[in-house]
Amino acid sequence: MLFRSLFSLILGFAISSFAQTRVAAPKHLRNKAVPMAKAITGTTNYDNLNAIPANHKSAMLTPEEAVMGTTWYDLQSNTSMQNRIHYYDDGTIGGVFTFGLSAPSYTERGTGYNYFDGTSWGPLPTERLEGDRTGWPAYAPWGENGEISLAHFSEGTYDGLVYSMRPEKGTGDWTFLEVFGPTGWEGMLWPRMATGGVDNTVIHQIPITRPVGNGGTIYEGIDGAILYSRSSDGGATWDIENELLDGLTSDDFAAISGDTYEIQARGDVVAFTVGDAWTDFVLMKSTNGGDDWEKTVIWENPYPLWTSGVTDTFYCADGAKHLAIDMNGKVHVAFGINRALSDDGTAQSWFPLVDGLGYWNEDRPTFSNDVDALNPYDDAPYTELVEDYSLVGWAQDINGNGEWDILGEVGLYYVGTSSQPTIMIDDNNQIFIIWAGITETFNNGLQDYRHLWGRSSPNGGDWWGGFVDLTGDLVHIFDECVFPNVSQNSDDYLYLNYQLDNEPGLSVRGDEDPPGENKIQFMKVSKEEFSVGIEDKPAIRDIDVAQNQPNPFNGTSTVYVNLNKESNLSLDVTNMMGQVVYSINAGQTSAGLNKLEIDGSQLSSGVYFYTVTAGKSVVTKKMIVE
């Protein structure tokens, strides 16, 4: 075992909170470029890997965390995470992961599944759901009380995709359904799936055709084309099948890499994102269940349709992204930020220590194709990112010395140091983002560890609470925590799963760590704990209380108050003697914009002051009655 160094320990709590103390790698480290490799569909076999027995052990961790599965196959996604876990309203939970125990071939690889019955998780899975070798499962609720999973058949076995489904979640036999791509392109890879419509009966599916680098051929001018399909009867029929949507044709994309897209549905609103460092970053959205689609280019790549040619270095979306749909049907997106370069005109490079997590929603302007548009650093003169608004995640100064104390060697995920985000929005439209971030002072002597970090916004992304380290407990001080995915359904808690390893990086990608047991970890996070920092925000600031309009006035005048959090709201009008002459008690009031009306007919002409009180916050302004 390598010597483990740890400069500081966060004791006593499973969730540790931090001020927004931002640190960055020195320029010589964040300017370090590393070549990228193609997306993996199976296993990269290395000469130094030997077959390892499939015996394994697991244990419960803290009361709010449990092992739902184990796997030695440690690549859960090439970039973005698909839907992997769902919390049901009756307190049950279903979840999946890519399962495999026998390195290096992983002949038994497939979908690992487990179910929480409201009291405990089932036995750890020891075999895949499917009869043949698969990978990259997605999971969703299906029908009134069922569940469904989608995976791709592995390279070298069968073409196409396979659904595993049953009408009663957690019990009964699985039914399997194979689906295929267009004639001549039957093999599809890295699928994503979401369910929507009434009782989640409508299936929305987006894989890509097999790219040339993975044994496929060009499809309608695209090396890996994303195709949309829809079924309302569990896949028995498809009313939309393998459609290349307008906005995703060869006029828009030369190539699409595996796992650089993901999809969500909420009722009849369906949305998915596509793109990485070498393509435009695109949102496709339908408000009528997939019949019609609208395209938004969230970030325009400075080298559109790039297939070869020397480039400048440019800041970019790193391909790891996640979206959520709020109660009003608005799409919110979290995305990792990196830098890209092709200095020889053919090879692509990434920058392992470029750090930043972006946020965007449909009310916001999009980002331009300037090479610095997504530059996350304070010294960037032309960045279009705004800290705590569109730049919401970055590395934290754990030991408070003003420097980023890392080794500078990270696992081969090909994403930024704050990346692999997952985002959800609850029924109160509160936003939660969780991501995997390099965390200073945590390393194994050779590589730095990633922890799971999170932030929350109670007001649609206008501002954000403090940072929380979700894996800051002592039990995780020697753990690599990656590939988080949060259920889009919740109650007072968030429900997520992620991969936990005692070595950084990926053995199947030839990283420094040998094959070994990885736990697929379940985590239940209190929203109240998660939202640390929000309670410290004032309920109102001066800028949150508008000047009354009209002013001066002699009838009624309106005061708008933007509450940053739910509070007891009131307004008192005082005269020049300090006497209260008029009051409004709005009572407990929800966060957001609120309207208070002052009736001036009850007041004599003169100068007055109105004081708005929200919780412990007080703002006073002057007004004139004519």
Coordinates of C-alpha atoms in Angstrom, one line a residue, residues 85-617:
I85 CA -31.3 5.9 -9.9
H86 CA -34.9 6.7 -9.1
Y87 CA -36.6 7.4 -5.8
Y88 CA -40.3 6.5 -5.9
D89 CA -43.0 8.3 -3.9
D90 CA -43.7 5.2 -1.8
G91 CA -40.2 5.3 -0.4
T92 CA -38.7 2.5 -2.6
I93 CA -35.6 3.1 -4.8
G94 CA -34.3 1.3 -7.9
G95 CA -30.8 1.8 -9.4
V96 CA -28.4 0.3 -11.9
F97 CA -24.7 0.4 -12.9
T98 CA -22.3 -1.3 -15.2
F99 CA -21.3 -4.5 -13.5
G100 CA -18.2 -6.7 -14.0
L101 CA -16.0 -8.7 -11.7
S102 CA -13.4 -10.6 -13.8
A103 CA -10.6 -8.5 -15.2
P104 CA -9.3 -8.0 -17.8
S105 CA -11.9 -9.5 -20.1
Y106 CA -15.1 -8.9 -18.0
T107 CA -17.0 -11.5 -20.0
E108 CA -19.8 -11.3 -17.5
R109 CA -20.2 -7.5 -17.8
G110 CA -23.7 -6.2 -17.9
T111 CA -26.4 -4.3 -15.9
G112 CA -26.1 -4.5 -12.1
Y113 CA -29.4 -3.8 -10.5
N114 CA -30.5 -3.4 -6.9
Y115 CA -33.8 -2.4 -5.2
F116 CA -34.5 -0.7 -1.9
D117 CA -37.9 -1.9 -0.6
G118 CA -38.3 1.0 1.9
T119 CA -36.4 -0.7 4.6
S120 CA -33.2 -2.2 3.1
W121 CA -31.4 -2.9 -0.1
G122 CA -31.5 -6.3 -1.6
P123 CA -28.4 -8.6 -1.8
L124 CA -25.5 -7.3 -3.8
P125 CA -25.9 -8.4 -7.4
T126 CA -23.6 -11.2 -8.5
E127 CA -24.7 -11.4 -12.1
R128 CA -26.1 -9.1 -14.8
L129 CA -29.7 -8.6 -15.7
E130 CA -29.3 -9.5 -19.4
G131 CA -28.5 -12.9 -20.9
D132 CA -25.6 -11.5 -23.0
R133 CA -22.8 -9.1 -22.4
T134 CA -23.9 -5.4 -22.2
G135 CA -22.8 -2.1 -20.8
W136 CA -23.9 1.5 -20.0
P137 CA -27.3 1.0 -18.5
A138 CA -29.9 3.8 -18.0
Y139 CA -32.8 3.4 -15.6
A140 CA -36.3 5.0 -15.2
P141 CA -39.8 4.5 -13.8
W142 CA -42.2 2.9 -16.3
G143 CA -45.9 2.7 -16.2
E144 CA -48.0 3.0 -13.0
N145 CA -45.6 1.0 -10.8
G146 CA -42.9 -0.6 -13.1
E147 CA -39.3 0.0 -13.9
I148 CA -37.2 -0.1 -17.1
S149 CA -33.5 -0.2 -18.0
L150 CA -31.7 0.2 -21.3
A151 CA -28.2 -0.9 -22.2
H152 CA -26.1 -1.6 -25.3
F153 CA -24.9 -5.0 -26.4
S154 CA -21.1 -5.2 -26.3
E155 CA -18.8 -4.9 -29.2
G156 CA -18.1 -8.3 -30.7
T157 CA -21.3 -10.0 -29.5
Y158 CA -24.6 -8.6 -30.8
D159 CA -25.7 -5.4 -32.4
G160 CA -28.3 -3.0 -31.0
L161 CA -29.7 -2.2 -27.6
V162 CA -31.6 -4.2 -25.0
Y163 CA -34.4 -3.2 -22.7
S164 CA -35.0 -4.9 -19.3
M165 CA -38.5 -4.1 -18.0
R166 CA -41.2 -5.3 -15.6
P167 CA -44.6 -3.9 -14.6
E168 CA -44.0 -4.2 -10.8
K169 CA -40.8 -2.6 -9.6
G170 CA -38.7 -4.7 -7.3
T171 CA -40.5 -8.0 -8.0
G172 CA -41.3 -10.4 -10.8
D173 CA -39.6 -11.6 -13.9
W174 CA -37.8 -9.2 -16.3
T175 CA -38.9 -9.0 -19.9
F176 CA -36.2 -8.3 -22.5
L177 CA -36.6 -6.4 -25.7
E178 CA -34.0 -5.8 -28.4
V179 CA -34.0 -2.7 -30.6
F180 CA -31.8 -1.8 -33.5
G181 CA -30.5 1.1 -35.5
P182 CA -31.3 1.8 -39.2
T183 CA -30.6 -1.0 -41.7
G184 CA -26.8 -1.2 -42.2
W185 CA -26.3 0.6 -38.9
E186 CA -28.0 -1.8 -36.5
G187 CA -25.3 -1.5 -33.9
M188 CA -25.9 1.5 -31.6
L189 CA -23.9 2.5 -28.5
W190 CA -23.9 4.4 -25.2
P191 CA -27.7 4.8 -25.0
R192 CA -29.7 7.3 -22.9
M193 CA -33.3 6.9 -22.0
A194 CA -36.0 8.8 -20.0
T195 CA -39.7 8.2 -19.5
G196 CA -42.5 10.8 -19.6
G197 CA -46.1 11.3 -20.4
V198 CA -48.9 10.1 -18.2
D199 CA -47.6 7.5 -15.6
N200 CA -44.2 7.5 -17.4
T201 CA -45.5 5.3 -20.2
V202 CA -43.7 7.1 -23.0
I203 CA -40.1 6.1 -23.6
H204 CA -37.6 8.6 -25.1
Q205 CA -34.3 7.0 -26.4
I206 CA -31.1 8.5 -27.7
P207 CA -28.0 6.4 -28.6
I208 CA -25.5 7.1 -31.3
T209 CA -24.6 5.0 -34.3
R210 CA -21.3 3.0 -33.9
P211 CA -18.4 5.4 -34.7
V212 CA -15.6 4.4 -37.1
G213 CA -13.2 4.2 -34.2
N214 CA -15.4 1.6 -32.6
G215 CA -15.9 -0.6 -35.7
G216 CA -18.7 1.4 -37.3
T217 CA -19.2 3.5 -40.4
I218 CA -20.3 7.1 -41.2
Y219 CA -24.0 7.7 -40.9
E220 CA -25.4 10.4 -43.2
G221 CA -22.1 12.3 -43.0
I222 CA -21.7 12.0 -39.2
D223 CA -19.2 9.8 -37.4
G224 CA -21.5 8.7 -34.6
A225 CA -24.9 10.2 -35.3
I226 CA -27.4 10.7 -32.4
L227 CA -30.8 9.2 -33.3
Y228 CA -34.1 9.8 -31.4
S229 CA -36.8 7.2 -30.9
R230 CA -40.1 7.2 -29.0
S231 CA -42.5 4.5 -27.9
S232 CA -45.7 4.7 -25.9
D233 CA -46.2 0.9 -25.4
G234 CA -43.0 -0.3 -23.8
G235 CA -41.1 -0.7 -27.1
A236 CA -43.6 -2.9 -28.8
T237 CA -44.0 -0.2 -31.5
W238 CA -42.1 3.0 -32.2
D239 CA -44.0 5.9 -33.6
I240 CA -40.7 7.7 -34.0
E241 CA -37.8 5.4 -34.8
N242 CA -34.1 6.3 -35.3
E243 CA -34.8 9.8 -36.4
L244 CA -31.9 12.2 -37.2
L245 CA -33.5 15.5 -35.9
D246 CA -33.1 18.8 -37.7
G247 CA -30.3 20.6 -35.9
L248 CA -28.2 17.4 -35.4
T249 CA -27.4 16.6 -39.1
S250 CA -24.0 16.8 -40.8
D251 CA -24.6 20.5 -41.2
D252 CA -24.3 20.8 -37.5
F253 CA -22.0 17.9 -36.4
A254 CA -19.1 16.1 -38.0
A255 CA -18.9 13.6 -35.2
I256 CA -20.4 12.9 -31.8
S257 CA -18.5 11.1 -29.1
G258 CA -19.9 8.5 -26.7
D259 CA -21.6 9.8 -23.6
T260 CA -21.5 13.4 -24.5
Y261 CA -25.3 13.7 -24.3
E262 CA -28.1 13.0 -21.8
I263 CA -31.9 13.2 -21.7
Q264 CA -34.7 14.1 -19.3
A265 CA -38.5 14.2 -19.5
R266 CA -41.1 15.8 -17.3
G267 CA -44.6 15.1 -18.6
D268 CA -44.7 16.3 -22.2
V269 CA -41.5 18.3 -21.9
V270 CA -38.5 16.4 -23.2
A271 CA -35.0 17.8 -23.5
F272 CA -31.5 16.5 -24.2
T273 CA -28.1 18.1 -24.5
V274 CA -25.3 17.2 -27.0
G275 CA -21.7 18.3 -27.3
D276 CA -18.2 18.4 -25.9
A277 CA -15.0 20.3 -26.4
W278 CA -14.9 19.7 -30.1
T279 CA -18.5 20.4 -31.1
D280 CA -21.2 23.0 -30.3
F281 CA -22.9 22.5 -27.0
V282 CA -26.5 22.1 -27.9
L283 CA -29.9 21.9 -26.2
M284 CA -32.8 20.1 -28.0
K285 CA -36.2 20.6 -26.4
S286 CA -39.7 19.5 -27.1
T287 CA -42.8 20.7 -25.3
N288 CA -45.2 18.3 -27.0
G289 CA -43.7 14.9 -26.1
G290 CA -41.2 14.7 -28.9
D291 CA -43.3 15.7 -31.9
D292 CA -41.5 18.9 -32.5
W293 CA -38.0 20.1 -31.4
E294 CA -36.3 23.5 -30.8
K295 CA -32.6 23.8 -30.8
T296 CA -30.5 26.2 -28.7
V297 CA -26.7 26.5 -29.0
I298 CA -25.7 27.0 -25.4
W299 CA -22.0 27.4 -26.4
E300 CA -20.7 27.9 -29.9
N301 CA -17.5 26.1 -30.6
P302 CA -14.8 28.3 -32.2
Y303 CA -13.9 25.5 -34.5
P304 CA -17.2 24.2 -35.8
L305 CA -17.3 20.8 -37.6
W306 CA -13.7 20.2 -36.6
T307 CA -12.2 16.9 -37.9
S308 CA -8.6 18.1 -38.4
G309 CA -6.4 21.2 -38.4
V310 CA -4.2 23.1 -36.0
T311 CA -6.1 25.1 -33.4
D312 CA -5.4 27.6 -30.8
T313 CA -6.1 26.6 -27.2
F314 CA -9.6 27.5 -26.3
Y315 CA -11.8 27.1 -23.2
C316 CA -14.7 24.7 -23.7
A317 CA -17.5 22.6 -22.3
D318 CA -15.8 19.3 -21.4
G319 CA -18.6 17.0 -22.5
A320 CA -19.7 16.1 -18.9
K321 CA -23.1 17.7 -18.4
H322 CA -26.5 17.1 -16.9
L323 CA -29.9 18.8 -17.2
A324 CA -33.0 19.1 -15.2
I325 CA -36.5 20.4 -16.0
D326 CA -38.2 22.6 -13.5
M327 CA -41.9 22.7 -12.5
N328 CA -42.5 25.4 -15.2
G329 CA -40.9 23.4 -17.9
K330 CA -37.7 25.4 -18.0
V331 CA -34.4 23.6 -18.7
H332 CA -31.4 24.1 -16.4
V333 CA -28.0 22.7 -17.3
A334 CA -24.7 22.1 -15.3
F335 CA -21.6 21.4 -17.3
G336 CA -17.9 20.9 -16.7
I337 CA -15.3 23.3 -18.2
N338 CA -12.0 22.5 -19.7
R339 CA -9.6 23.6 -22.4
A340 CA -8.8 22.0 -25.8
L341 CA -6.0 22.0 -28.3
S342 CA -4.9 20.3 -31.5
D343 CA -1.3 21.4 -32.0
D344 CA -0.6 18.9 -34.8
G345 CA -3.9 19.1 -36.6
T346 CA -5.1 15.6 -35.8
A347 CA -4.7 14.7 -32.1
Q348 CA -6.9 16.2 -29.5
S349 CA -5.6 17.3 -26.1
W350 CA -7.3 18.2 -22.8
F351 CA -6.0 20.1 -19.8
P352 CA -6.4 18.0 -16.6
L353 CA -6.1 20.9 -14.1
V354 CA -8.4 23.5 -15.7
D355 CA -11.1 24.0 -13.1
G356 CA -14.7 25.3 -13.3
L357 CA -18.3 24.2 -13.3
G358 CA -20.8 26.1 -15.4
Y359 CA -24.5 26.7 -15.0
W360 CA -27.1 27.9 -17.6
N361 CA -30.8 28.0 -18.0
E362 CA -33.2 29.0 -20.7
D363 CA -33.7 32.6 -19.4
R364 CA -30.0 33.3 -19.8
P365 CA -28.0 34.5 -22.8
T366 CA -25.9 31.8 -24.5
F367 CA -22.1 31.8 -24.8
S368 CA -20.2 33.0 -27.8
N369 CA -17.4 31.3 -29.8
D370 CA -14.7 33.5 -28.4
V371 CA -11.8 31.3 -27.2
D372 CA -12.1 32.8 -23.7
A373 CA -15.9 32.8 -23.5
L374 CA -15.8 29.9 -21.0
N375 CA -12.5 30.9 -19.3
P376 CA -13.2 30.3 -15.5
Y377 CA -10.2 32.3 -14.1
D378 CA -10.2 35.6 -12.4
D379 CA -7.5 37.0 -14.7
A380 CA -9.5 36.3 -17.9
P381 CA -10.2 39.6 -19.6
Y382 CA -12.9 38.3 -22.0
T383 CA -14.7 35.6 -20.1
E384 CA -18.5 35.4 -20.3
L385 CA -18.7 33.5 -17.0
V386 CA -19.9 35.3 -13.8
E387 CA -18.9 33.8 -10.5
D388 CA -21.8 32.6 -8.4
Y389 CA -24.1 33.1 -11.4
S390 CA -22.9 31.1 -14.4
L391 CA -19.7 29.8 -12.8
V392 CA -20.9 27.9 -9.7
G393 CA -18.3 25.3 -8.9
W394 CA -14.5 25.3 -8.4
A395 CA -11.8 23.8 -6.2
Q396 CA -11.8 24.7 -2.5
D397 CA -9.0 25.9 -0.2
I398 CA -9.4 23.1 2.4
N399 CA -6.5 24.1 4.6
G400 CA -7.0 27.8 4.2
N401 CA -3.4 28.7 3.2
G402 CA -4.4 30.4 -0.1
E403 CA -2.8 27.8 -2.3
W404 CA -4.1 24.7 -4.0
D405 CA -2.1 21.9 -2.4
I406 CA -2.4 19.1 -4.9
L407 CA 0.0 16.7 -6.6
G408 CA -1.3 17.6 -10.0
E409 CA -1.7 14.0 -11.2
V410 CA -5.3 13.0 -11.8
G411 CA -7.3 10.0 -13.2
L412 CA -7.9 9.7 -16.9
Y413 CA -11.5 10.9 -17.1
Y414 CA -10.7 13.5 -19.8
V415 CA -12.8 16.2 -18.0
G416 CA -12.0 19.2 -15.8
T417 CA -11.1 19.1 -12.2
S418 CA -14.7 20.1 -11.2
S419 CA -16.9 18.0 -13.5
Q420 CA -19.2 15.0 -13.9
P421 CA -22.1 17.1 -12.7
T422 CA -25.6 15.9 -11.8
I423 CA -28.4 18.4 -11.3
M424 CA -32.0 18.1 -10.0
I425 CA -34.8 20.5 -9.3
D426 CA -37.4 19.7 -6.6
D427 CA -41.1 20.6 -6.5
N428 CA -40.3 23.9 -4.9
N429 CA -38.0 24.7 -7.8
Q430 CA -34.9 24.5 -5.6
I431 CA -31.8 23.5 -7.6
F432 CA -29.2 21.0 -6.4
I433 CA -25.9 20.4 -8.2
I434 CA -23.5 17.6 -7.3
W435 CA -20.2 17.0 -9.0
A436 CA -16.9 15.2 -8.6
G437 CA -14.0 17.5 -7.8
I438 CA -10.3 17.2 -7.2
T439 CA -9.9 18.0 -3.5
E440 CA -6.7 19.3 -2.0
T441 CA -4.9 17.5 0.7
F442 CA -6.5 14.2 -0.3
N443 CA -4.1 11.9 -2.3
N444 CA -2.5 8.5 -2.3
G445 CA 1.0 9.7 -2.8
L446 CA 0.8 9.5 -6.6
Q447 CA -2.6 10.9 -7.6
D448 CA -5.2 13.3 -6.2
Y449 CA -8.6 12.1 -5.1
R450 CA -11.9 13.4 -6.2
H451 CA -14.7 14.1 -3.6
L452 CA -18.4 14.7 -4.3
W453 CA -19.2 18.4 -3.9
G454 CA -22.5 20.2 -4.0
R455 CA -24.3 23.5 -4.0
S456 CA -27.9 24.6 -3.9
S457 CA -29.9 27.5 -5.2
P458 CA -33.3 28.3 -3.7
N459 CA -34.3 30.9 -6.4
G460 CA -33.8 29.4 -9.8
G461 CA -30.0 29.9 -10.0
D462 CA -29.9 33.6 -9.3
W463 CA -27.5 33.0 -6.4
W464 CA -26.1 29.9 -4.7
G465 CA -25.5 28.7 -1.1
G466 CA -22.2 27.5 0.3
F467 CA -20.1 24.5 -0.9
V468 CA -20.6 21.2 0.8
D469 CA -18.2 18.2 0.6
L470 CA -20.6 15.3 0.6
T471 CA -17.8 12.8 1.1
G472 CA -15.9 14.7 3.8
D473 CA -16.4 12.1 6.5
L474 CA -13.4 10.2 7.8
V475 CA -14.6 7.0 6.1
H476 CA -13.9 8.6 2.7
I477 CA -10.4 10.1 3.3
F478 CA -8.8 7.5 1.0
D479 CA -11.6 7.2 -1.6
E480 CA -12.0 8.3 -5.2
C481 CA -15.7 9.4 -5.5
V482 CA -16.9 9.8 -9.1
F483 CA -19.8 9.3 -11.6
P484 CA -22.6 10.7 -9.3
N485 CA -26.2 10.6 -10.5
V486 CA -29.1 12.0 -8.5
S487 CA -32.7 10.9 -8.7
Q488 CA -35.0 13.5 -10.4
N489 CA -37.6 12.7 -7.7
S490 CA -37.1 13.6 -4.1
D491 CA -38.7 14.4 -0.7
D492 CA -36.9 16.1 2.1
Y493 CA -33.8 14.2 0.9
L494 CA -31.8 13.8 -2.3
Y495 CA -31.1 10.2 -3.4
L496 CA -28.0 9.5 -5.5
N497 CA -25.5 6.8 -6.4
Y498 CA -21.9 7.0 -7.4
Q499 CA -18.7 4.9 -7.8
L500 CA -16.3 4.7 -4.9
D501 CA -12.7 3.3 -5.3
N502 CA -9.7 3.4 -3.0
E503 CA -7.5 4.4 -5.9
P504 CA -7.9 7.4 -8.2
G505 CA -8.5 6.8 -11.9
L506 CA -9.7 4.0 -14.1
S507 CA -8.1 0.6 -14.5
V508 CA -10.0 -0.2 -17.7
R509 CA -8.5 3.0 -19.2
G510 CA -5.0 1.9 -18.3
D511 CA -4.6 4.3 -15.4
E512 CA -2.1 3.8 -12.6
D513 CA -4.5 1.8 -10.4
P514 CA -4.8 -2.0 -11.0
P515 CA -8.2 -3.7 -11.2
G516 CA -9.9 -4.0 -7.9
E517 CA -13.2 -3.7 -6.1
N518 CA -15.3 -0.5 -6.7
K519 CA -18.4 0.1 -4.6
I520 CA -21.5 1.5 -6.2
Q521 CA -22.5 3.6 -3.3
F522 CA -26.0 4.9 -2.4
M523 CA -26.3 8.2 -0.6
K524 CA -29.3 9.9 1.1
V525 CA -28.6 13.6 1.6
S526 CA -30.7 15.9 3.8
K527 CA -31.7 18.9 1.8
E528 CA -31.5 21.0 5.0
E529 CA -27.9 19.9 5.5
F530 CA -27.1 20.2 1.8
S531 CA -28.3 23.8 1.7
V532 CA -25.7 25.0 4.1
G533 CA -25.0 28.7 3.5
I534 CA -28.5 29.5 2.3
E535 CA -29.7 30.2 5.8
D536 CA -26.7 32.5 6.2
K537 CA -27.9 34.6 3.3
P538 CA -30.1 37.5 4.3
A539 CA -33.7 37.1 3.4
I540 CA -33.6 40.5 1.7
R541 CA -30.8 43.0 0.9
D542 CA -31.2 46.6 -0.1
I543 CA -31.3 45.7 -3.8
D544 CA -34.1 43.2 -3.1
V545 CA -36.5 45.9 -2.0
A546 CA -37.6 48.2 -4.8
Q547 CA -38.4 51.9 -4.4
N548 CA -42.1 52.3 -4.1
Q549 CA -43.8 53.3 -7.3
P550 CA -45.2 55.8 -8.0
N551 CA -43.3 58.1 -5.7
P552 CA -44.5 60.7 -4.8
F553 CA -48.1 59.5 -4.7
N554 CA -51.5 60.2 -3.2
G555 CA -53.4 57.0 -3.9
T556 CA -51.7 53.7 -3.7
S557 CA -48.1 52.8 -4.2
T558 CA -46.5 49.4 -4.8
V559 CA -43.3 48.0 -3.2
Y560 CA -41.9 44.9 -4.8
V561 CA -39.8 42.6 -2.5
N562 CA -37.6 39.8 -3.8
L563 CA -37.3 37.2 -1.0
N564 CA -34.2 35.1 -1.1
K565 CA -35.8 32.5 1.1
E566 CA -39.2 31.8 2.7
S567 CA -39.7 34.3 5.5
N568 CA -42.2 36.2 7.7
L569 CA -42.7 39.4 5.7
S570 CA -44.1 42.7 6.9
L571 CA -43.9 46.4 6.1
D572 CA -44.2 49.4 8.5
V573 CA -44.6 53.0 7.6
T574 CA -43.3 55.6 10.1
N575 CA -43.6 59.4 10.1
M576 CA -40.8 61.9 10.8
M577 CA -41.3 61.4 14.5
G578 CA -40.7 57.6 14.2
Q579 CA -44.3 56.7 14.9
V580 CA -45.7 53.7 13.0
V581 CA -48.7 55.0 11.1
Y582 CA -49.4 52.2 8.7
S583 CA -48.6 48.4 8.6
I584 CA -48.9 45.4 6.4
N585 CA -48.3 41.9 7.8
A586 CA -48.0 39.4 4.9
G587 CA -47.1 36.5 7.2
Q588 CA -45.0 33.6 6.1
T589 CA -44.2 34.2 2.5
S590 CA -42.5 32.0 -0.1
A591 CA -39.2 32.9 -1.7
G592 CA -39.4 35.0 -4.9
L593 CA -41.0 38.2 -6.0
N594 CA -43.7 39.6 -3.7
K595 CA -46.0 42.7 -4.0
L596 CA -47.0 44.9 -1.1
E597 CA -49.4 47.9 -1.7
I598 CA -49.4 51.0 0.5
D599 CA -52.7 52.8 0.7
G600 CA -51.7 56.5 0.8
S601 CA -55.3 57.7 1.4
Q602 CA -54.9 57.0 5.1
L603 CA -51.8 59.2 5.3
S604 CA -51.3 63.0 5.4
S605 CA -49.0 64.7 2.9
G606 CA -45.4 64.6 3.9
V607 CA -42.2 62.5 4.1
Y608 CA -42.4 59.0 5.4
F609 CA -40.1 55.9 5.7
Y610 CA -41.2 52.4 5.0
T611 CA -39.4 49.5 6.6
V612 CA -39.6 46.0 5.1
T613 CA -38.8 43.2 7.5
A614 CA -38.2 39.6 6.3
G615 CA -37.1 37.3 9.1
K616 CA -34.1 39.0 10.7
S617 CA -33.4 41.2 7.6

